[in-house]
XYZ file of C-alpha atoms in Angstrom:
659
model
C 0.000 0.000 0.000
C 2.964 2.369 0.541
C 4.809 2.020 -2.774
C 2.141 3.722 -4.937
C 2.031 6.663 -2.494
C 5.825 7.016 -2.583
C 5.815 6.813 -6.379
C 3.120 9.479 -6.524
C 5.263 11.763 -4.341
C 8.234 11.337 -6.679
C 6.184 12.096 -9.762
C 4.600 15.143 -8.118
C 7.985 16.471 -6.993
C 9.615 16.074 -10.388
C 6.916 17.881 -12.281
C 5.371 20.282 -9.808
C 7.731 23.175 -10.560
C 6.170 23.526 -13.986
C 2.635 22.458 -13.065
C 1.902 23.796 -9.600
C -1.781 24.452 -9.164
C -3.223 27.023 -6.809
C -4.506 24.145 -4.676
C -1.051 22.545 -4.421
C 0.544 25.853 -3.509
C -2.152 26.590 -0.913
C -1.787 23.141 0.655
C 1.997 23.438 0.929
C 1.708 27.012 2.262
C -0.629 25.862 5.043
C 1.656 22.970 5.979
C 4.879 24.960 6.135
C 3.413 28.301 7.207
C 1.972 26.929 10.444
C 3.940 28.017 13.506
C 5.794 25.318 15.470
C 3.458 23.499 17.835
C 5.985 23.514 20.692
C 8.252 26.326 21.873
C 10.136 27.022 25.091
C 9.462 23.677 26.785
C 10.513 23.035 30.408
C 10.153 20.257 32.978
C 9.314 20.633 36.666
C 11.945 20.003 39.361
C 10.307 16.674 40.287
C 10.213 15.630 36.614
C 6.470 14.952 36.508
C 5.107 18.028 34.667
C 6.025 19.921 31.524
C 5.099 23.406 30.370
C 5.454 24.799 26.860
C 4.194 27.522 24.549
C 1.829 26.597 21.722
C 0.411 28.744 18.917
C -3.100 30.063 19.288
C -5.271 31.743 16.649
C -3.461 34.447 14.700
C -0.439 35.788 16.599
C -1.674 34.608 20.002
C 0.322 32.211 22.171
C -0.948 29.736 24.774
C 0.939 28.439 27.796
C 0.207 24.716 28.109
C 0.818 22.634 31.244
C 0.749 18.837 31.046
C 1.360 16.079 33.580
C 3.650 13.292 32.421
C 1.871 10.581 34.395
C -1.320 10.440 32.373
C -2.427 14.063 32.580
C -4.074 15.946 29.719
C -2.606 19.205 28.336
C -4.243 22.339 29.746
C -4.046 25.856 28.365
C -3.522 28.110 31.388
C -2.431 31.471 29.950
C -2.898 33.240 26.644
C -1.435 36.412 25.190
C -2.918 37.954 22.060
C 0.395 38.727 20.302
C -0.573 42.356 19.745
C 0.601 44.047 21.832
C 1.392 41.365 24.463
C 3.522 38.276 23.796
C 4.642 35.624 26.260
C 8.220 34.772 25.277
C 9.020 31.898 27.618
C 7.918 30.165 30.790
C 10.012 28.025 33.126
C 9.416 26.172 36.393
C 10.618 27.800 39.591
C 9.007 25.037 41.683
C 6.669 22.117 41.145
C 3.719 24.476 41.660
C 4.792 27.747 40.029
C 6.188 29.113 36.775
C 7.976 32.312 35.868
C 7.137 33.785 32.458
C 8.439 36.736 30.497
C 5.865 38.915 28.759
C 6.753 41.667 26.291
C 4.720 44.581 24.973
C 5.313 47.026 22.122
C 3.986 50.523 22.804
C 3.614 53.356 20.320
C 6.087 56.076 21.242
C 6.973 59.324 19.553
C 7.575 58.239 15.955
C 8.826 54.857 17.138
C 7.832 51.600 18.802
C 9.062 51.164 22.375
C 9.498 47.614 23.734
C 8.730 46.721 27.354
C 9.522 43.463 29.135
C 8.042 42.160 32.404
C 8.614 38.935 34.404
C 5.607 37.390 36.161
C 5.118 34.451 38.519
C 1.991 32.315 38.096
C 0.520 29.091 39.424
C 0.206 26.002 37.249
C -3.472 26.818 36.746
C -2.598 30.258 35.373
C -3.889 31.986 38.510
C -2.258 34.016 41.269
C -0.183 36.039 38.810
C 2.402 38.289 40.426
C 4.596 40.969 38.829
C 8.174 40.337 39.976
C 9.713 43.694 39.125
C 9.116 47.123 40.575
C 5.750 48.689 39.850
C 5.631 51.687 37.540
C 4.686 55.069 38.941
C 3.744 58.416 37.467
C 6.624 59.822 39.536
C 9.308 57.656 37.886
C 12.126 59.809 36.546
C 12.738 57.585 33.526
C 11.015 54.840 31.584
C 11.629 51.284 32.776
C 11.660 49.182 29.619
C 13.482 46.159 31.007
C 12.071 45.362 34.418
C 14.406 42.641 35.532
C 15.400 39.119 34.593
C 16.089 35.808 36.301
C 19.762 35.654 37.182
C 19.812 32.462 39.255
C 16.994 29.916 39.692
C 18.396 28.781 43.067
C 17.814 25.070 42.460
C 16.564 23.300 45.540
C 14.872 26.359 47.043
C 11.571 26.214 45.159
C 10.267 29.492 46.493
C 12.816 32.113 45.489
C 15.026 33.286 42.633
C 17.787 35.822 42.233
C 16.646 38.610 39.949
C 18.361 41.476 38.240
C 15.958 44.373 38.805
C 15.999 47.834 37.266
C 15.321 50.461 39.915
C 14.009 53.858 38.822
C 14.137 56.764 41.280
C 11.030 58.844 41.819
C 10.606 62.609 41.743
C 7.728 62.744 44.208
C 7.824 65.997 46.155
C 6.715 66.417 49.771
C 7.216 62.849 51.000
C 10.038 60.668 52.237
C 8.481 57.563 50.695
C 9.772 58.268 47.188
C 12.128 55.614 45.827
C 15.712 56.757 45.490
C 17.438 53.553 44.326
C 18.765 53.865 40.770
C 20.206 51.203 38.468
C 20.490 47.431 38.396
C 20.362 45.472 41.631
C 20.361 41.778 42.448
C 17.502 40.803 44.744
C 16.374 37.514 46.213
C 12.634 37.386 45.488
C 10.114 35.054 47.118
C 7.873 34.242 44.130
C 4.811 33.654 46.335
C 4.959 36.614 48.716
C 7.158 38.988 46.631
C 9.305 39.679 49.686
C 12.686 40.897 48.469
C 16.123 40.859 50.033
C 18.916 42.876 48.444
C 21.958 40.838 47.441
C 23.632 43.571 45.371
C 22.480 47.183 45.812
C 21.191 49.191 42.849
C 24.134 50.379 40.780
C 23.955 52.794 37.861
C 27.262 51.438 36.559
C 26.036 47.844 36.367
C 24.818 46.432 33.049
C 24.518 42.785 34.090
C 25.689 40.043 36.424
C 26.709 36.373 36.327
C 26.276 33.978 39.266
C 27.725 30.539 39.875
C 24.258 28.963 39.589
C 24.111 28.528 43.362
C 23.303 32.057 44.479
C 26.768 33.676 44.558
C 27.249 36.743 42.333
C 30.745 36.473 40.842
C 30.897 38.752 37.770
C 29.481 42.197 36.984
C 29.338 43.827 33.573
C 29.930 47.565 33.761
C 27.597 49.734 31.713
C 29.058 50.877 28.420
C 26.828 53.980 28.272
C 29.195 56.906 28.593
C 29.308 60.681 28.414
C 26.709 63.407 28.188
C 25.193 61.844 25.080
C 24.263 58.647 26.937
C 25.500 56.523 24.038
C 26.754 52.958 24.300
C 30.443 52.430 23.606
C 31.933 49.440 21.785
C 34.113 48.439 24.722
C 32.659 46.846 27.865
C 34.392 46.024 31.157
C 33.818 43.043 33.436
C 34.612 42.919 37.157
C 34.814 39.822 39.350
C 34.836 38.799 42.982
C 37.722 36.532 44.034
C 36.911 33.495 46.172
C 35.750 34.516 49.644
C 35.845 38.262 48.879
C 33.262 41.019 48.434
C 35.729 43.231 46.583
C 35.156 43.885 42.868
C 38.320 43.578 40.776
C 38.966 44.047 37.073
C 38.374 40.828 35.135
C 38.495 41.755 31.446
C 37.635 44.246 28.722
C 35.835 43.229 25.558
C 35.214 45.168 22.341
C 31.926 44.245 20.682
C 32.968 45.612 17.295
C 36.382 43.958 16.990
C 35.710 40.970 19.317
C 39.011 41.698 21.057
C 39.336 40.784 24.714
C 37.727 38.205 26.971
C 33.977 37.689 27.236
C 32.715 35.679 30.258
C 29.632 33.540 29.627
C 29.301 31.265 32.672
C 30.679 30.474 36.119
C 31.132 26.926 37.401
C 30.792 26.720 41.200
C 32.403 23.289 41.509
C 35.564 24.275 39.657
C 35.665 27.901 40.815
C 36.183 29.149 37.255
C 34.622 31.424 34.714
C 34.143 30.119 31.182
C 35.082 32.788 28.669
C 35.248 33.311 24.936
C 38.514 34.722 23.617
C 40.039 34.771 20.160
C 42.746 32.360 19.137
C 44.028 32.667 15.574
C 41.079 34.910 14.724
C 38.380 32.516 15.957
C 36.563 32.405 19.286
C 37.866 29.688 21.609
C 36.663 28.596 25.046
C 38.839 29.198 28.122
C 38.585 28.544 31.843
C 39.727 31.415 34.069
C 40.271 30.808 37.777
C 38.414 33.116 40.160
C 40.832 32.606 43.068
C 42.468 35.973 42.448
C 45.113 34.716 40.054
C 42.981 34.875 36.870
C 45.074 31.975 35.616
C 43.547 30.691 32.398
C 43.644 27.513 30.358
C 42.405 26.736 26.883
C 39.454 24.337 26.924
C 38.836 24.028 23.186
C 39.601 25.822 19.932
C 38.468 24.827 16.468
C 40.692 25.542 13.473
C 37.708 26.351 11.219
C 34.901 27.955 13.232
C 34.095 29.845 16.429
C 33.101 28.238 19.704
C 29.784 29.901 20.532
C 28.446 28.678 23.897
C 28.613 26.257 26.813
C 26.102 23.522 27.685
C 24.236 23.139 30.953
C 21.535 20.499 31.423
C 19.296 22.332 33.907
C 19.082 25.431 36.101
C 22.220 25.695 38.190
C 23.779 22.533 36.794
C 27.487 22.409 36.130
C 28.823 23.156 32.668
C 29.067 19.833 30.820
C 30.105 20.858 27.318
C 30.522 23.445 24.599
C 28.969 24.073 21.196
C 30.143 25.163 17.766
C 28.909 24.770 14.206
C 30.852 23.717 11.134
C 28.600 22.023 8.559
C 26.231 21.107 11.414
C 25.915 22.057 15.066
C 28.285 20.070 17.281
C 28.628 19.531 21.023
C 31.827 18.567 22.829
C 31.153 17.170 26.306
C 33.535 17.479 29.257
C 31.762 14.873 31.373
C 32.528 11.306 30.185
C 29.327 9.928 31.723
C 27.167 12.557 30.050
C 28.957 12.024 26.744
C 28.348 8.268 26.969
C 24.667 8.908 27.665
C 24.318 11.175 24.612
C 26.098 8.607 22.428
C 23.634 5.959 23.629
C 20.709 8.261 22.842
C 22.191 8.836 19.398
C 22.219 5.091 18.779
C 18.599 4.867 19.933
C 17.570 7.749 17.642
C 19.784 7.316 14.567
C 17.526 9.390 12.310
C 17.674 12.415 14.631
C 21.374 13.325 14.741
C 20.802 16.809 16.164
C 20.222 15.808 19.791
C 20.214 18.122 22.788
C 19.020 18.010 26.371
C 16.669 20.970 26.803
C 15.683 20.440 30.434
C 15.994 18.116 33.389
C 14.553 17.317 36.781
C 16.418 18.546 39.824
C 17.890 15.103 40.529
C 18.988 14.748 36.892
C 17.038 11.526 36.433
C 14.338 12.715 34.021
C 15.598 14.600 30.985
C 13.798 16.378 28.164
C 15.582 15.534 24.926
C 14.994 17.200 21.549
C 16.026 15.528 18.316
C 15.832 16.735 14.734
C 17.456 16.475 11.315
C 17.253 18.066 7.898
C 14.220 15.909 7.062
C 12.571 15.965 10.505
C 11.526 19.278 12.024
C 12.004 17.857 15.502
C 10.389 15.959 18.348
C 10.667 15.841 22.128
C 11.377 12.790 24.256
C 11.349 12.026 27.970
C 14.394 10.020 28.998
C 14.160 8.304 32.368
C 17.757 7.442 33.222
C 16.943 5.175 36.158
C 14.365 3.143 34.242
C 16.349 3.287 30.960
C 13.174 4.384 29.163
C 12.894 6.790 26.246
C 9.391 7.901 25.270
C 8.331 10.347 22.578
C 6.230 13.189 23.980
C 5.548 15.829 21.358
C 6.224 16.725 17.728
C 7.382 20.191 16.652
C 5.284 20.339 13.485
C 2.620 17.612 13.412
C 1.225 18.940 10.120
C 4.433 17.784 8.389
C 4.394 14.207 9.706
C 3.264 12.716 6.377
C 5.038 15.225 4.128
C 8.251 13.997 2.436
C 11.013 16.481 3.233
C 14.138 17.164 1.195
C 17.676 16.221 2.307
C 20.072 19.139 2.819
C 23.638 18.790 1.565
C 26.662 20.937 2.524
C 28.416 22.291 -0.590
C 30.873 25.026 -1.492
C 31.511 27.170 -4.537
C 34.036 29.738 -5.700
C 33.485 33.468 -5.245
C 34.803 35.865 -7.934
C 38.122 36.217 -6.068
C 38.537 32.441 -5.759
C 37.499 32.130 -2.111
C 35.397 29.033 -1.385
C 31.976 29.944 0.028
C 30.235 27.325 2.243
C 26.560 26.754 1.540
C 23.714 24.254 1.755
C 21.935 22.783 -1.247
C 18.427 21.350 -1.035
C 16.893 19.534 -3.995
C 13.233 18.552 -4.317
C 12.448 15.014 -3.137
C 12.768 12.637 -6.077
C 14.456 15.198 -8.327
C 17.406 14.344 -10.558
C 18.842 17.764 -9.683
C 19.176 18.938 -13.287
C 17.798 22.059 -14.985
C 15.549 23.046 -12.097
C 14.030 26.397 -11.282
C 16.129 27.598 -8.363
C 16.084 29.951 -5.399
C 19.048 31.583 -3.677
C 18.088 32.063 -0.021
C 20.578 34.288 1.888
C 20.171 34.369 5.676
C 19.439 37.327 7.942
C 21.780 39.027 10.363
C 24.089 39.777 8.647
C 26.108 38.317 11.524
C 24.183 35.068 11.623
C 24.619 31.907 9.577
C 22.681 28.961 8.237
C 23.240 25.551 9.823
C 22.422 22.086 8.543
C 18.964 21.024 9.677
C 15.291 21.746 9.140
C 14.284 25.140 7.729
C 10.613 25.747 6.964
C 11.222 28.277 4.175
C 13.808 26.118 2.429
C 11.614 23.016 2.707
C 8.554 24.859 1.388
C 10.388 25.842 -1.773
C 11.806 22.351 -2.208
C 8.286 20.961 -1.814
C 7.187 23.128 -4.737
C 10.021 21.751 -6.880
C 12.738 24.386 -6.526
C 16.430 23.809 -5.903
C 17.421 25.968 -2.913
C 20.896 27.322 -2.147
C 21.653 28.876 1.264
C 25.041 30.637 1.128
C 27.061 31.515 4.220
C 28.555 34.534 2.469
C 31.410 36.581 3.897
C 29.940 38.666 6.698
C 28.316 35.546 8.195
C 29.034 34.733 11.830
C 30.752 31.666 13.186
C 33.732 31.426 10.828
C 36.080 33.851 12.578
C 37.336 37.361 11.882
C 38.626 36.688 8.381
C 35.131 35.664 7.273
C 33.300 38.477 9.038
C 35.431 40.957 7.068
C 33.937 44.389 7.933
C 30.323 43.169 8.142
C 27.550 42.577 5.638
C 26.636 46.274 5.420
C 30.032 47.977 5.350
C 31.363 45.159 3.182
C 28.211 44.663 1.138
C 30.098 44.379 -2.141
C 31.871 41.253 -0.904
C 28.786 39.766 0.754
C 26.458 40.365 -2.183
C 29.147 39.185 -4.589
C 29.325 35.896 -2.687
C 25.529 35.530 -2.823
C 25.305 36.060 -6.577
C 28.271 33.763 -7.164
C 26.058 31.057 -5.683
C 23.405 31.671 -8.324
C 25.993 31.398 -11.074
C 27.351 28.199 -9.535
C 23.881 26.631 -9.615
C 23.672 27.365 -13.333
C 27.249 26.263 -14.106
C 26.661 22.913 -12.408
C 23.538 22.290 -14.445
C 21.432 22.238 -11.277
C 19.541 25.405 -12.180
C 18.023 26.547 -15.419
C 19.907 29.879 -15.770
C 16.731 31.550 -16.999
C 14.739 30.513 -13.932
C 16.638 31.699 -10.860
C 14.984 33.765 -8.118
C 16.348 35.224 -4.886
C 14.406 35.299 -1.606
C 15.475 36.669 1.783
C 14.276 37.826 5.206
C 15.704 40.814 7.122
C 19.344 41.161 5.986
C 18.535 38.344 3.563
C 15.829 40.593 2.105
C 18.385 43.377 1.813
C 20.750 40.958 0.062
C 17.983 39.893 -2.337
C 17.222 43.487 -3.324
C 20.859 44.613 -3.493
C 21.721 41.552 -5.598
C 18.966 42.705 -7.950
C 20.744 46.072 -8.140
C 24.227 44.673 -8.763
C 23.198 41.759 -11.014
C 19.954 42.827 -12.699
C 20.123 40.128 -15.393
C 20.808 37.222 -13.046
C 17.452 36.901 -11.281
C 13.982 36.516 -12.742
C 12.177 37.324 -9.471
C 12.984 38.930 -6.102
C 11.204 38.369 -2.784
C 12.195 40.443 0.259
C 10.624 39.910 3.701
C 11.149 42.653 6.311
C 14.193 43.943 4.398
C 16.601 46.756 5.135
C 16.411 48.953 2.026
C 18.205 52.181 2.959
C 21.408 52.148 5.020
C 21.096 55.806 5.965
C 17.559 55.112 7.176
C 18.942 52.255 9.274
C 21.083 54.796 11.131
C 18.139 57.183 11.439
C 16.020 54.390 12.936
C 18.469 54.153 15.857
C 18.669 57.896 16.578
C 16.482 57.801 19.695
C 18.231 54.796 21.228
C 21.463 54.401 23.185
C 23.002 52.266 20.435
C 22.764 55.005 17.775
C 26.525 55.616 17.688
C 27.254 51.887 17.442
C 24.781 51.473 14.570
C 26.279 54.457 12.761
C 29.772 52.981 13.088
C 28.545 49.539 12.081
C 26.870 50.812 8.898
C 29.632 53.272 8.064
C 29.534 56.384 5.909
C 30.613 57.644 2.528
C 29.511 56.734 -1.013
C 29.126 53.040 -0.155
C 26.060 53.874 1.995
C 24.059 55.305 -0.911
C 25.461 52.791 -3.392
C 24.561 49.955 -1.023
C 20.959 51.082 -0.491
C 18.559 49.328 -2.876
C 15.847 51.946 -2.303
C 18.219 54.554 -3.770
C 19.053 52.364 -6.751
C 15.650 50.961 -7.605
C 15.944 51.951 -11.267
C 18.670 49.328 -11.746
C 16.465 46.432 -10.650
C 15.012 44.544 -13.627
C 13.153 41.667 -11.951
C 9.664 42.009 -10.456
C 9.718 42.410 -6.662
C 7.462 41.042 -3.942
C 7.728 42.717 -0.494
C 6.314 41.659 2.898
C 6.508 43.464 6.237
C 4.800 43.650 9.634
C 3.832 47.161 10.682
C 5.068 46.610 14.268
C 8.546 45.511 13.257
C 11.047 46.837 15.800
C 14.089 45.265 14.111
C 13.537 46.809 10.682
C 10.844 49.455 10.450
C 8.101 49.019 7.866
C 9.253 52.347 6.391
C 12.008 50.376 4.633
C 9.564 48.310 2.575
C 7.278 51.261 1.929
C 10.201 53.348 0.724
C 11.356 50.496 -1.518
C 7.894 50.046 -2.967
C 7.595 53.766 -3.699
C 11.045 53.857 -5.322
C 10.304 50.875 -7.559
C 6.920 52.258 -8.526
C 8.468 55.619 -9.316
C 11.031 53.881 -11.530
C 8.287 52.099 -13.456
C 9.136 48.666 -12.034
C 6.775 45.874 -11.082
C 6.368 45.626 -7.313
C 3.795 44.400 -4.818
C 3.922 45.186 -1.084
C 1.925 43.304 1.557
C 1.879 44.794 5.067
C 0.579 42.637 7.923
C -1.033 44.789 10.652
C 0.015 44.144 14.229
C 2.902 41.797 13.422
C 6.554 42.071 14.351
C 9.745 41.138 12.513
C 9.178 37.372 12.685
C 5.568 37.516 11.366
C 4.690 35.040 14.115
C 1.186 34.282 12.864
C 0.254 31.064 11.056
C -2.397 32.771 8.932
C -0.018 35.531 7.859
C 2.796 33.098 7.102
C 0.456 30.860 5.136
C -0.807 33.822 3.149
C 2.753 34.997 2.496
C 3.943 31.582 1.320
C 0.950 31.193 -0.978
C 1.574 34.610 -2.513
C 5.263 33.795 -2.997
C 4.403 30.410 -4.520
C 2.064 31.915 -7.106
C 4.512 34.740 -7.838
C 7.415 32.367 -8.463
C 5.273 30.032 -10.562
C 4.380 32.927 -12.814
C 7.791 34.570 -13.045
C 9.869 31.403 -13.341
C 7.612 29.614 -15.803
C 9.297 28.012 -18.809
C 9.449 30.436 -21.689
């Protein structure tokens, strides 16, 4: 019974690029446009309950709580997505959760983000705001109202919080608050009683604890001078063992990546784990906190950056590190933990991307997530004592019966001979010859694509397109030599690498040279449009989602924020700014353009797409702009994403049709 179905899938995949019907496009758009069914999952300290975020109607999000011993899932909290969004929830005890809720508020010619932590019961009731309450007498706006610094495993009733204190200007009373800056407070999540661990400090920008309640590192604010602008260089202080004195630990430059950047403290070893460059790439070091600051190299990779450390649960010791070459990798320090992960890998051979995403306090019950290029991911409960592994939930149940396309690491030559790493995805059942093709540059620009499941890439492959995802110069993770200046200052190099990928597809016979499109989101949308400027005859269609379109406007967007000077330096100045702005060079674009944007996008304002649309229209070019009301940069709405994918599918079918 299964062979005819498989054969049908192969036939559909091989011919669909030329024969896609509206119904086929709509069906694929609904399947791939649906938001993931599970986000931000966590397990209770006793290991018997899980909590996760699930999509609701439109942009809404639902907090779901489910017992693991036969209980049914229960929706206990819902945010509408406009303006409120719950970003994550995590157990503080077996009976309570802490969640972070964000809100975007209309300010003076800009959107202002606010973030608030709340504590709630497992039934969604007894909600308590953990930060300071706002007052009409506050002397400044409190956007960030604190974050969880240390979950204090084993306590169950309290956490250490970083809290932002705002002084009041209330005249005629001694009750006005005078504390100013970031403090560390021990908060009882039931009663809200607070005990100060570190007093409010205007110079503090953040703290790191050892996971057991001891504050060991402080980041000093980089906002300097009368202008109140952030500086590239940040300083870190530390407390030696047994001391309350703050001493200099390191200085780090965010623009050049020079210096030492602490990311975690291990209480058992008495060390800080830091990232520091070796041979132009980030390596992981251990630095002793006994006053000597003696350091040792933990791991360096000769191709890519180390990017993080691995902890299994709140307060647990550091057990490994992560980096990404062709795929994401983990190196474990703990032999027992490494042996366990190897055993899980043997039990789940088709899900090579395995990670522990949560664990009970005793470490016996672990939440494990596994995925691959052809499996969007699923969650398992691993009971170490019982040696049982049970599947719990699937990331995208709507794709369970949909054949997905394998993703293959490749490389190709840029115009100057440099080899550019990329990923190639061919439609299931395709012979990989003479296909319509899509170049899909990533966002960032200081991000990168990694081997695995990608819903945009898989949607296009489902419709019969070859998809190339280039990690062009300016991408993160490959060290300083690959970052070059960055994807905006060095746009000629970055965009040149992207378009070299399109030419490679044609030269290899994979793509029909007359049927190549380019699609991108955020910086990827910028790259798509700018590639249309620099190579107008290379692409038959351009799709840009939430794109940057004017580099000068990008600097203007930051004018009212403390990072304005950093953004201006990052983007640069001179002729390259105008020459690298597609909205100022719209007349050079030959291909028709499809634009999408949310009107509450804080990352890239909708003005960028509107300006691009106006410029293309004024130049007599074909352009269509779709603006989704109430949505942010990620367009986190299944209906909107489905609509967008369907529009893109019909657009590409029309523009890339055989002539």
